[in-house]
């Protein structure tokens, strides 16, 4: 477990350093994810401690979004004046993006199979 | 006196961690009792419950956030941990390179255009519309983009999380309606439209698919930023009209800690006024 946490934090820290000093325009944790995926692909196995820690963290991941989400409190003014466009755009656009992604990917998969 | 002691307790992580985890655990139980009804989304319900609690007890939001910050921090290592499902699925991912790329780019573009378009026709002002535009990508990237294009980063942060909740609630149902059964397609669609929260939902449903979802989340940031800058420059909506690919890097713009830093600064202000209040 401690090995797993150390590996995750080390990758995150490297990602943060890359974002800052190599000016890679992506967030540190996303770079850390890419880095760790490349490392794991190179060694062709997943250390057991890392796998158990990661599974535990990923299971709890929804919880980690809650503190930032409660920030909705600070924006009651904006929501009162613009609840309709915000609501329609969030629901509509999320559905549209999901549908377009899924259908395009499905179509390309199908096209490749028939080729 | 007693009020002061409660105030000092709020400067520690204890109350923030306790009420957040407690709300989540109680709501997970409720959800299990509702037989996992899709509308009983634990994140959405926890946010509502905590917003009510924090609002009623009069704790300023930045004080709560500071106290619960450790949970927020864990988003970082959890995002890195998405590399594990990614590594497990790597051979299959390679074979799907082209379909994934096509779905991802079309999905990013449609997310931006539909958010701007729907926002505008239903009467959002330009700032709100621009804050809506990057709502489907992960919070730190979305905030950086909003900042760059003239939206409100703090509004974007909340819109991004709300989008994630909507995607997590609606996604599995919508994808089943569309007869998408393939794990890879479901994962990519969830990751493109509802970033980390969608990915967390996918992980709960089917852990292999979260590899695709996490990948889509990680890859969506850059095309979204580029599409938006090109689009807004073409429409003449960017004030100083920076060239989309040659914009100079602004230090600090892309750091996930930016939101936290902004909240922390305002938190200190709140703490100051909060400390004055009892006297």
mmCIF file of C-alpha atoms in Angstrom:
data_model
loop_
_atom_site.group_PDB
_atom_site.id
_atom_site.type_symbol
_atom_site.label_atom_id
_atom_site.label_comp_id
_atom_site.label_asym_id
_atom_site.label_seq_id
_atom_site.Cartn_x
_atom_site.Cartn_y
_atom_site.Cartn_z
ATOM 1 C CA UNK A 1 0.000 0.000 0.000
ATOM 2 C CA UNK A 2 2.768 2.453 0.902
ATOM 3 C CA UNK A 3 4.665 1.441 -2.209
ATOM 4 C CA UNK A 4 1.543 2.175 -4.243
ATOM 5 C CA UNK A 5 0.971 5.600 -2.670
ATOM 6 C CA UNK A 6 4.637 6.493 -3.152
ATOM 7 C CA UNK A 7 4.549 5.570 -6.831
ATOM 8 C CA UNK A 8 1.332 7.543 -7.423
ATOM 9 C CA UNK A 9 2.592 10.636 -5.597
ATOM 10 C CA UNK A 10 5.976 10.453 -7.322
ATOM 11 C CA UNK A 11 4.283 10.332 -10.740
ATOM 12 C CA UNK A 12 2.016 13.221 -9.794
ATOM 13 C CA UNK A 13 5.004 15.271 -8.601
ATOM 14 C CA UNK A 14 6.899 14.539 -11.810
ATOM 15 C CA UNK A 15 3.812 15.578 -13.761
ATOM 16 C CA UNK A 16 3.601 18.849 -11.831
ATOM 17 C CA UNK A 17 7.279 19.538 -12.462
ATOM 18 C CA UNK A 18 6.857 18.798 -16.183
ATOM 19 C CA UNK A 19 3.863 21.135 -16.367
ATOM 20 C CA UNK A 20 5.799 23.899 -14.647
ATOM 21 C CA UNK A 21 9.270 23.635 -16.096
ATOM 22 C CA UNK A 22 8.758 21.969 -19.465
ATOM 23 C CA UNK A 23 5.681 24.182 -20.029
ATOM 24 C CA UNK A 24 3.473 21.271 -21.017
ATOM 25 C CA UNK A 25 -0.039 22.756 -21.109
ATOM 26 C CA UNK A 26 -1.753 19.895 -19.223
ATOM 27 C CA UNK A 27 -2.466 19.464 -15.502
ATOM 28 C CA UNK A 28 0.187 17.651 -13.465
ATOM 29 C CA UNK A 29 -2.022 14.664 -12.493
ATOM 30 C CA UNK A 30 -2.952 14.044 -16.148
ATOM 31 C CA UNK A 31 0.747 14.095 -17.096
ATOM 32 C CA UNK A 32 1.440 11.812 -14.124
ATOM 33 C CA UNK A 33 -1.188 9.379 -15.419
ATOM 34 C CA UNK A 34 0.457 9.343 -18.871
ATOM 35 C CA UNK A 35 3.895 8.886 -17.323
ATOM 36 C CA UNK A 36 2.794 5.978 -15.126
ATOM 37 C CA UNK A 37 0.992 4.304 -18.050
ATOM 38 C CA UNK A 38 4.196 4.517 -20.127
ATOM 39 C CA UNK A 39 6.263 3.133 -17.228
ATOM 40 C CA UNK A 40 3.868 0.234 -16.663
ATOM 41 C CA UNK A 41 3.811 -0.532 -20.382
ATOM 42 C CA UNK A 42 7.624 -0.569 -20.372
ATOM 43 C CA UNK A 43 7.986 -2.968 -17.438
ATOM 44 C CA UNK A 44 5.005 -5.004 -18.722
ATOM 45 C CA UNK A 45 3.564 -5.726 -15.288
ATOM 46 C CA UNK A 46 1.670 -3.929 -12.522
ATOM 47 C CA UNK A 47 3.222 -4.136 -9.038
ATOM 48 C CA UNK A 48 0.677 -5.683 -6.683
ATOM 49 C CA UNK A 49 0.835 -2.919 -4.070
ATOM 50 C CA UNK A 50 0.200 -0.331 -6.754
ATOM 51 C CA UNK A 51 -2.792 -2.239 -8.112
ATOM 52 C CA UNK A 52 -4.527 -2.537 -4.726
ATOM 53 C CA UNK A 53 -3.899 1.128 -3.776
ATOM 54 C CA UNK A 54 -5.121 2.336 -7.164
ATOM 55 C CA UNK A 55 -8.263 0.232 -7.039
ATOM 56 C CA UNK A 56 -9.076 1.622 -3.584
ATOM 57 C CA UNK A 57 -8.502 5.222 -4.722
ATOM 58 C CA UNK A 58 -10.544 4.793 -7.912
ATOM 59 C CA UNK A 59 -13.440 3.260 -5.978
ATOM 60 C CA UNK A 60 -13.484 6.326 -3.723
ATOM 61 C CA UNK A 61 -12.947 8.839 -6.537
ATOM 62 C CA UNK A 62 -16.517 10.251 -6.611
ATOM 63 C CA UNK A 63 -16.045 11.360 -2.993
ATOM 64 C CA UNK A 64 -13.085 13.546 -3.976
ATOM 65 C CA UNK A 65 -15.245 15.727 -6.233
ATOM 66 C CA UNK A 66 -17.581 16.738 -3.423
ATOM 67 C CA UNK A 67 -15.611 19.579 -1.723
ATOM 68 C CA UNK A 68 -15.230 21.481 -5.014
ATOM 69 C CA UNK A 69 -18.842 20.733 -5.947
ATOM 70 C CA UNK A 70 -20.166 22.370 -2.786
ATOM 71 C CA UNK A 71 -18.724 25.566 -4.327
ATOM 72 C CA UNK A 72 -22.045 25.805 -6.121
ATOM 73 C CA UNK A 73 -23.040 27.723 -2.955
ATOM 74 C CA UNK A 74 -20.867 30.672 -3.900
ATOM 75 C CA UNK A 75 -22.594 31.093 -7.258
ATOM 76 C CA UNK A 76 -26.244 31.249 -6.259
ATOM 77 C CA UNK A 77 -26.486 34.750 -7.794
ATOM 78 C CA UNK A 78 -25.323 33.608 -11.247
ATOM 79 C CA UNK A 79 -27.569 30.572 -11.107
ATOM 80 C CA UNK A 80 -30.598 32.642 -10.136
ATOM 81 C CA UNK A 81 -30.173 34.929 -13.138
ATOM 82 C CA UNK A 82 -29.061 32.317 -15.690
ATOM 83 C CA UNK A 83 -30.453 28.983 -14.491
ATOM 84 C CA UNK A 84 -32.300 28.301 -17.748
ATOM 85 C CA UNK A 85 -29.412 28.654 -20.243
ATOM 86 C CA UNK A 86 -27.012 26.970 -17.819
ATOM 87 C CA UNK A 87 -29.374 24.049 -17.181
ATOM 88 C CA UNK A 88 -30.298 23.541 -20.831
ATOM 89 C CA UNK A 89 -26.691 23.896 -22.022
ATOM 90 C CA UNK A 90 -25.309 21.497 -19.411
ATOM 91 C CA UNK A 91 -27.876 18.742 -19.945
ATOM 92 C CA UNK A 92 -28.216 19.245 -23.711
ATOM 93 C CA UNK A 93 -24.545 19.620 -24.479
ATOM 94 C CA UNK A 94 -23.514 16.671 -22.294
ATOM 95 C CA UNK A 95 -26.073 14.477 -24.086
ATOM 96 C CA UNK A 96 -25.000 15.771 -27.520
ATOM 97 C CA UNK A 97 -21.280 15.284 -26.843
ATOM 98 C CA UNK A 98 -21.870 11.772 -25.515
ATOM 99 C CA UNK A 99 -24.084 10.822 -28.456
ATOM 100 C CA UNK A 100 -21.729 12.265 -31.092
ATOM 101 C CA UNK A 101 -18.673 10.571 -29.554
ATOM 102 C CA UNK A 102 -20.397 7.195 -29.269
ATOM 103 C CA UNK A 103 -21.941 7.261 -32.761
ATOM 104 C CA UNK A 104 -18.779 8.483 -34.516
ATOM 105 C CA UNK A 105 -16.684 5.840 -32.784
ATOM 106 C CA UNK A 106 -19.251 3.158 -33.584
ATOM 107 C CA UNK A 107 -19.354 4.258 -37.243
ATOM 108 C CA UNK A 108 -15.553 4.198 -37.590
ATOM 109 C CA UNK A 109 -15.400 0.769 -35.947
ATOM 110 C CA UNK A 110 -18.021 -0.508 -38.384
ATOM 111 C CA UNK A 111 -16.347 1.112 -41.393
ATOM 112 C CA UNK A 112 -13.044 -0.490 -40.461
ATOM 113 C CA UNK A 113 -14.651 -3.902 -40.116
ATOM 114 C CA UNK A 114 -16.238 -3.742 -43.569
ATOM 115 C CA UNK A 115 -13.055 -2.459 -45.220
ATOM 116 C CA UNK B 1 -16.357 31.721 23.846
ATOM 117 C CA UNK B 2 -18.023 28.583 22.606
ATOM 118 C CA UNK B 3 -18.463 30.064 19.164
ATOM 119 C CA UNK B 4 -14.749 30.853 19.039
ATOM 120 C CA UNK B 5 -13.861 27.276 19.837
ATOM 121 C CA UNK B 6 -16.099 26.023 17.056
ATOM 122 C CA UNK B 7 -14.401 28.509 14.729
ATOM 123 C CA UNK B 8 -10.937 27.213 15.650
ATOM 124 C CA UNK B 9 -12.107 23.639 15.097
ATOM 125 C CA UNK B 10 -13.040 24.679 11.549
ATOM 126 C CA UNK B 11 -9.427 25.631 10.893
ATOM 127 C CA UNK B 12 -8.516 21.915 11.216
ATOM 128 C CA UNK B 13 -9.373 19.201 8.663
ATOM 129 C CA UNK B 14 -11.543 17.388 11.204
ATOM 130 C CA UNK B 15 -15.024 18.862 10.620
ATOM 131 C CA UNK B 16 -14.665 19.133 6.817
ATOM 132 C CA UNK B 17 -13.466 15.554 6.434
ATOM 133 C CA UNK B 18 -16.028 14.233 8.884
ATOM 134 C CA UNK B 19 -19.138 15.839 7.396
ATOM 135 C CA UNK B 20 -18.083 15.113 3.800
ATOM 136 C CA UNK B 21 -17.286 11.446 4.345
ATOM 137 C CA UNK B 22 -20.300 11.044 6.632
ATOM 138 C CA UNK B 23 -22.683 12.596 4.082
ATOM 139 C CA UNK B 24 -21.254 10.362 1.358
ATOM 140 C CA UNK B 25 -21.511 7.178 3.435
ATOM 141 C CA UNK B 26 -25.078 7.916 4.550
ATOM 142 C CA UNK B 27 -26.081 8.723 0.980
ATOM 143 C CA UNK B 28 -24.474 5.541 -0.362
ATOM 144 C CA UNK B 29 -26.673 3.631 2.118
ATOM 145 C CA UNK B 30 -29.741 5.544 0.954
ATOM 146 C CA UNK B 31 -28.821 4.842 -2.643
ATOM 147 C CA UNK B 32 -28.477 1.134 -1.913
ATOM 148 C CA UNK B 33 -31.911 1.260 -0.300
ATOM 149 C CA UNK B 34 -33.284 2.937 -3.464
ATOM 150 C CA UNK B 35 -31.874 -0.070 -5.373
ATOM 151 C CA UNK B 36 -29.355 2.247 -7.031
ATOM 152 C CA UNK B 37 -31.895 4.430 -8.853
ATOM 153 C CA UNK B 38 -29.861 6.472 -11.382
ATOM 154 C CA UNK B 39 -31.246 9.779 -10.069
ATOM 155 C CA UNK B 40 -29.936 8.933 -6.605
ATOM 156 C CA UNK B 41 -26.417 9.916 -7.674
ATOM 157 C CA UNK B 42 -24.277 9.918 -4.522
ATOM 158 C CA UNK B 43 -22.094 12.871 -5.581
ATOM 159 C CA UNK B 44 -25.067 15.067 -6.500
ATOM 160 C CA UNK B 45 -26.972 14.221 -3.326
ATOM 161 C CA UNK B 46 -23.896 14.713 -1.135
ATOM 162 C CA UNK B 47 -23.223 18.115 -2.703
ATOM 163 C CA UNK B 48 -26.831 19.185 -2.084
ATOM 164 C CA UNK B 49 -26.807 17.854 1.489
ATOM 165 C CA UNK B 50 -23.495 19.559 2.312
ATOM 166 C CA UNK B 51 -24.479 22.813 0.617
ATOM 167 C CA UNK B 52 -27.602 22.839 2.774
ATOM 168 C CA UNK B 53 -25.658 21.960 5.924
ATOM 169 C CA UNK B 54 -22.917 24.522 5.300
ATOM 170 C CA UNK B 55 -25.515 27.125 4.303
ATOM 171 C CA UNK B 56 -27.706 26.554 7.371
ATOM 172 C CA UNK B 57 -24.857 26.496 9.893
ATOM 173 C CA UNK B 58 -23.422 29.657 8.309
ATOM 174 C CA UNK B 59 -19.929 28.254 7.750
ATOM 175 C CA UNK B 60 -18.399 30.210 4.846
ATOM 176 C CA UNK B 61 -17.728 27.922 1.858
ATOM 177 C CA UNK B 62 -13.959 28.666 1.781
ATOM 178 C CA UNK B 63 -13.723 27.586 5.437
ATOM 179 C CA UNK B 64 -15.449 24.307 4.594
ATOM 180 C CA UNK B 65 -13.262 23.820 1.510
ATOM 181 C CA UNK B 66 -10.051 24.425 3.468
ATOM 182 C CA UNK B 67 -11.175 21.900 6.058
ATOM 183 C CA UNK B 68 -12.095 19.278 3.431
ATOM 184 C CA UNK B 69 -9.103 20.078 1.211
ATOM 185 C CA UNK B 70 -7.412 16.720 1.778
ATOM 186 C CA UNK B 71 -10.235 14.951 -0.094
ATOM 187 C CA UNK B 72 -9.882 17.462 -2.940
ATOM 188 C CA UNK B 73 -6.148 16.790 -3.031
ATOM 189 C CA UNK B 74 -6.766 13.042 -3.452
ATOM 190 C CA UNK B 75 -8.227 13.773 -6.896
ATOM 191 C CA UNK B 76 -4.583 14.112 -7.991
ATOM 192 C CA UNK B 77 -3.310 10.632 -7.048
ATOM 193 C CA UNK B 78 -6.669 9.139 -8.115
ATOM 194 C CA UNK B 79 -6.205 10.646 -11.586
ATOM 195 C CA UNK B 80 -2.678 9.197 -11.731
ATOM 196 C CA UNK B 81 -4.151 5.844 -10.649
ATOM 197 C CA UNK B 82 -6.205 5.789 -13.866
ATOM 198 C CA UNK B 83 -2.929 4.678 -15.470
ATOM 199 C CA UNK B 84 -3.474 1.190 -14.036
ATOM 200 C CA UNK B 85 -6.673 0.367 -15.980
ATOM 201 C CA UNK B 86 -5.026 2.137 -18.912
ATOM 202 C CA UNK B 87 -1.954 -0.112 -18.758
ATOM 203 C CA UNK B 88 -4.159 -3.207 -18.439
ATOM 204 C CA UNK B 89 -6.025 -2.264 -21.619
ATOM 205 C CA UNK B 90 -3.055 -1.012 -23.634
ATOM 206 C CA UNK B 91 -2.966 -3.792 -26.266
ATOM 207 C CA UNK B 92 -6.661 -3.258 -27.057
ATOM 208 C CA UNK B 93 -6.226 0.525 -27.030
ATOM 209 C CA UNK B 94 -3.560 0.334 -29.723
ATOM 210 C CA UNK B 95 -5.898 -1.582 -31.992
ATOM 211 C CA UNK B 96 -8.590 1.076 -31.498
ATOM 212 C CA UNK B 97 -6.419 4.126 -32.162
ATOM 213 C CA UNK B 98 -8.333 5.498 -35.168
ATOM 214 C CA UNK B 99 -11.927 5.023 -33.880
ATOM 215 C CA UNK B 100 -10.933 6.537 -30.532
ATOM 216 C CA UNK B 101 -9.257 9.549 -32.136
ATOM 217 C CA UNK B 102 -12.254 10.182 -34.418
ATOM 218 C CA UNK B 103 -14.794 9.872 -31.605
ATOM 219 C CA UNK B 104 -12.711 12.027 -29.297
ATOM 220 C CA UNK B 105 -12.201 14.939 -31.712
ATOM 221 C CA UNK B 106 -15.833 14.981 -32.899
ATOM 222 C CA UNK B 107 -17.006 14.704 -29.299
ATOM 223 C CA UNK B 108 -14.809 17.593 -28.110
ATOM 224 C CA UNK B 109 -15.979 19.824 -30.950
ATOM 225 C CA UNK B 110 -19.662 18.979 -30.437
ATOM 226 C CA UNK B 111 -19.354 19.605 -26.680
ATOM 227 C CA UNK B 112 -17.997 23.110 -27.278
ATOM 228 C CA UNK B 113 -20.378 24.087 -30.081
ATOM 229 C CA UNK B 114 -23.511 22.750 -28.398
ATOM 230 C CA UNK B 115 -22.666 24.406 -25.061
ATOM 231 C CA UNK B 116 -22.081 27.793 -26.714
ATOM 232 C CA UNK B 117 -25.119 27.445 -28.962
ATOM 233 C CA UNK B 118 -27.593 26.230 -26.324
ATOM 234 C CA UNK B 119 -26.299 28.751 -23.813
ATOM 235 C CA UNK B 120 -26.706 31.606 -26.246
ATOM 236 C CA UNK B 121 -30.167 30.720 -27.619
ATOM 237 C CA UNK B 122 -31.510 30.333 -24.080
ATOM 238 C CA UNK B 123 -30.221 33.753 -23.135
ATOM 239 C CA UNK B 124 -26.858 33.346 -21.408
ATOM 240 C CA UNK B 125 -24.648 36.414 -21.618
ATOM 241 C CA UNK B 126 -21.294 36.087 -23.303
ATOM 242 C CA UNK B 127 -19.339 35.540 -20.101
ATOM 243 C CA UNK B 128 -21.626 32.733 -18.933
ATOM 244 C CA UNK B 129 -21.577 31.174 -22.433
ATOM 245 C CA UNK B 130 -17.781 31.278 -22.499
ATOM 246 C CA UNK B 131 -17.673 29.736 -19.029
ATOM 247 C CA UNK B 132 -19.923 26.940 -20.315
ATOM 248 C CA UNK B 133 -17.792 26.185 -23.383
ATOM 249 C CA UNK B 134 -15.049 24.066 -21.763
ATOM 250 C CA UNK B 135 -17.429 22.296 -19.328
ATOM 251 C CA UNK B 136 -16.736 18.751 -20.551
ATOM 252 C CA UNK B 137 -13.010 18.638 -19.768
ATOM 253 C CA UNK B 138 -11.391 17.983 -16.429
ATOM 254 C CA UNK B 139 -11.615 20.844 -13.881
ATOM 255 C CA UNK B 140 -8.057 22.247 -13.941
ATOM 256 C CA UNK B 141 -7.909 22.322 -17.747
ATOM 257 C CA UNK B 142 -11.411 23.771 -18.024
ATOM 258 C CA UNK B 143 -10.572 26.561 -15.576
ATOM 259 C CA UNK B 144 -7.397 27.421 -17.447
ATOM 260 C CA UNK B 145 -9.328 27.554 -20.738
ATOM 261 C CA UNK B 146 -12.130 29.667 -19.242
ATOM 262 C CA UNK B 147 -9.539 32.072 -17.917
ATOM 263 C CA UNK B 148 -7.942 32.388 -21.329
ATOM 264 C CA UNK B 149 -11.122 32.923 -23.345
ATOM 265 C CA UNK B 150 -12.814 35.407 -21.026
ATOM 266 C CA UNK B 151 -15.085 33.139 -18.994
ATOM 267 C CA UNK B 152 -15.221 32.981 -15.203
ATOM 268 C CA UNK B 153 -12.928 30.184 -13.920
ATOM 269 C CA UNK B 154 -14.819 29.794 -10.629
ATOM 270 C CA UNK B 155 -18.128 29.460 -12.475
ATOM 271 C CA UNK B 156 -16.520 26.984 -14.878
ATOM 272 C CA UNK B 157 -15.309 24.831 -11.963
ATOM 273 C CA UNK B 158 -18.863 24.391 -10.706
ATOM 274 C CA UNK B 159 -20.259 23.903 -14.230
ATOM 275 C CA UNK B 160 -17.646 21.206 -14.887
ATOM 276 C CA UNK B 161 -18.626 19.280 -11.762
ATOM 277 C CA UNK B 162 -22.328 19.682 -12.519
ATOM 278 C CA UNK B 163 -21.634 18.381 -16.039
ATOM 279 C CA UNK B 164 -19.846 15.399 -14.531
ATOM 280 C CA UNK B 165 -22.816 14.655 -12.281
ATOM 281 C CA UNK B 166 -25.257 14.985 -15.212
ATOM 282 C CA UNK B 167 -23.090 12.710 -17.347
ATOM 283 C CA UNK B 168 -22.756 10.149 -14.565
ATOM 284 C CA UNK B 169 -26.530 10.129 -13.985
ATOM 285 C CA UNK B 170 -27.629 10.203 -17.621
ATOM 286 C CA UNK B 171 -24.730 8.483 -19.392
ATOM 287 C CA UNK B 172 -25.285 4.778 -18.761
ATOM 288 C CA UNK B 173 -28.993 5.166 -19.561
ATOM 289 C CA UNK B 174 -28.406 7.236 -22.733
ATOM 290 C CA UNK B 175 -25.697 4.910 -24.054
ATOM 291 C CA UNK B 176 -27.928 1.892 -23.515
ATOM 292 C CA UNK B 177 -30.737 3.710 -25.377
ATOM 293 C CA UNK B 178 -28.282 4.337 -28.242
ATOM 294 C CA UNK B 179 -27.529 0.581 -28.183
ATOM 295 C CA UNK B 180 -23.873 1.133 -27.408
ATOM 296 C CA UNK B 181 -22.790 -2.069 -25.703
ATOM 297 C CA UNK B 182 -19.065 -2.021 -26.495
ATOM 298 C CA UNK B 183 -17.070 -1.191 -23.349
ATOM 299 C CA UNK B 184 -14.516 0.902 -25.240
ATOM 300 C CA UNK B 185 -17.151 3.099 -26.913
ATOM 301 C CA UNK B 186 -19.086 3.563 -23.682
ATOM 302 C CA UNK B 187 -15.902 4.511 -21.834
ATOM 303 C CA UNK B 188 -14.711 7.006 -24.449
ATOM 304 C CA UNK B 189 -18.162 8.640 -24.681
ATOM 305 C CA UNK B 190 -18.360 9.049 -20.893
ATOM 306 C CA UNK B 191 -14.809 10.401 -20.642
ATOM 307 C CA UNK B 192 -15.264 12.912 -23.476
ATOM 308 C CA UNK B 193 -18.590 14.271 -22.207
ATOM 309 C CA UNK B 194 -18.193 14.091 -18.449
ATOM 310 C CA UNK B 195 -14.456 13.818 -17.609
ATOM 311 C CA UNK B 196 -13.421 12.400 -14.207
ATOM 312 C CA UNK B 197 -16.865 12.043 -12.681
ATOM 313 C CA UNK B 198 -18.025 10.134 -15.746
ATOM 314 C CA UNK B 199 -14.874 8.025 -15.440
ATOM 315 C CA UNK B 200 -15.548 7.349 -11.763
ATOM 316 C CA UNK B 201 -19.070 6.234 -12.702
ATOM 317 C CA UNK B 202 -17.698 3.985 -15.448
ATOM 318 C CA UNK B 203 -15.272 2.452 -12.970
ATOM 319 C CA UNK B 204 -18.171 1.588 -10.686
ATOM 320 C CA UNK B 205 -20.093 0.028 -13.557
ATOM 321 C CA UNK B 206 -17.353 -1.784 -15.404
ATOM 322 C CA UNK B 207 -13.730 -1.271 -14.379
ATOM 323 C CA UNK B 208 -12.192 -2.186 -17.769
ATOM 324 C CA UNK B 209 -14.127 0.589 -19.502
ATOM 325 C CA UNK B 210 -12.601 3.162 -17.172
ATOM 326 C CA UNK B 211 -9.312 2.720 -19.048
ATOM 327 C CA UNK B 212 -10.970 4.246 -22.117
ATOM 328 C CA UNK B 213 -12.815 6.837 -20.108
ATOM 329 C CA UNK B 214 -9.661 7.942 -18.281
ATOM 330 C CA UNK B 215 -7.792 8.103 -21.578
ATOM 331 C CA UNK B 216 -10.547 10.208 -23.161
ATOM 332 C CA UNK B 217 -10.542 12.524 -20.139
ATOM 333 C CA UNK B 218 -6.777 12.967 -20.357
ATOM 334 C CA UNK B 219 -6.765 13.563 -24.102
ATOM 335 C CA UNK B 220 -9.767 15.908 -24.311
ATOM 336 C CA UNK B 221 -8.078 18.942 -22.809
ATOM 337 C CA UNK B 222 -5.750 19.863 -25.631
ATOM 338 C CA UNK B 223 -8.187 19.580 -28.591
ATOM 339 C CA UNK B 224 -10.819 21.471 -26.576
ATOM 340 C CA UNK B 225 -8.387 24.305 -25.887
ATOM 341 C CA UNK B 226 -7.256 24.483 -29.511
ATOM 342 C CA UNK B 227 -10.783 24.255 -31.000
ATOM 343 C CA UNK B 228 -12.038 27.009 -28.708
ATOM 344 C CA UNK B 229 -9.158 29.376 -29.365
ATOM 345 C CA UNK B 230 -9.443 28.874 -33.146
ATOM 346 C CA UNK B 231 -13.228 29.258 -33.073
ATOM 347 C CA UNK B 232 -13.295 32.359 -30.910
ATOM 348 C CA UNK B 233 -10.459 33.983 -32.832
ATOM 349 C CA UNK B 234 -12.361 33.321 -36.065
ATOM 350 C CA UNK B 235 -15.512 34.844 -34.567
ATOM 351 C CA UNK B 236 -13.472 37.799 -33.341
ATOM 352 C CA UNK B 237 -14.601 37.132 -29.772
ATOM 353 C CA UNK B 238 -11.168 37.078 -28.199
ATOM 354 C CA UNK B 239 -10.365 40.554 -26.966
ATOM 355 C CA UNK B 240 -6.676 40.648 -27.836
ATOM 356 C CA UNK B 241 -7.013 38.020 -30.562
ATOM 357 C CA UNK B 242 -4.023 35.840 -29.692
ATOM 358 C CA UNK B 243 -2.895 33.445 -32.378
ATOM 359 C CA UNK B 244 -4.317 30.119 -31.205
ATOM 360 C CA UNK B 245 -1.199 28.022 -31.516
ATOM 361 C CA UNK B 246 1.372 30.642 -30.815
ATOM 362 C CA UNK B 247 -0.059 32.033 -27.591
ATOM 363 C CA UNK B 248 2.719 32.588 -25.113
ATOM 364 C CA UNK B 249 2.601 30.323 -22.117
ATOM 365 C CA UNK B 250 1.332 32.060 -19.015
ATOM 366 C CA UNK B 251 2.964 30.633 -15.915
ATOM 367 C CA UNK B 252 0.436 29.439 -13.407
ATOM 368 C CA UNK B 253 -2.379 29.150 -15.900
ATOM 369 C CA UNK B 254 -2.468 25.404 -16.189
ATOM 370 C CA UNK B 255 -1.914 24.329 -12.618
ATOM 371 C CA UNK B 256 -4.615 22.373 -10.879
ATOM 372 C CA UNK B 257 -3.706 24.158 -7.685
ATOM 373 C CA UNK B 258 -4.934 27.397 -9.219
ATOM 374 C CA UNK B 259 -8.529 26.881 -8.185
ATOM 375 C CA UNK B 260 -7.422 25.754 -4.770
ATOM 376 C CA UNK B 261 -5.117 28.746 -4.482
ATOM 377 C CA UNK B 262 -7.903 31.129 -5.488
ATOM 378 C CA UNK B 263 -10.248 29.566 -2.969
ATOM 379 C CA UNK B 264 -7.557 29.532 -0.314
ATOM 380 C CA UNK B 265 -6.906 33.254 -0.798
ATOM 381 C CA UNK B 266 -10.568 34.082 -0.519
ATOM 382 C CA UNK B 267 -10.684 31.664 2.395
ATOM 383 C CA UNK B 268 -8.130 33.729 4.253
ATOM 384 C CA UNK B 269 -10.253 36.815 3.658
ATOM 385 C CA UNK B 270 -13.271 34.973 4.957
ATOM 386 C CA UNK B 271 -11.312 33.715 7.936
ATOM 387 C CA UNK B 272 -10.329 37.299 8.744
ATOM 388 C CA UNK B 273 -13.882 38.606 8.545
ATOM 389 C CA UNK B 274 -15.113 35.458 10.268
ATOM 390 C CA UNK B 275 -12.708 36.042 13.133
ATOM 391 C CA UNK B 276 -13.914 39.620 13.472
ATOM 392 C CA UNK B 277 -17.574 38.695 13.533
ATOM 393 C CA UNK B 278 -17.904 37.272 17.080
ATOM 394 C CA UNK B 279 -16.347 40.340 18.720
#
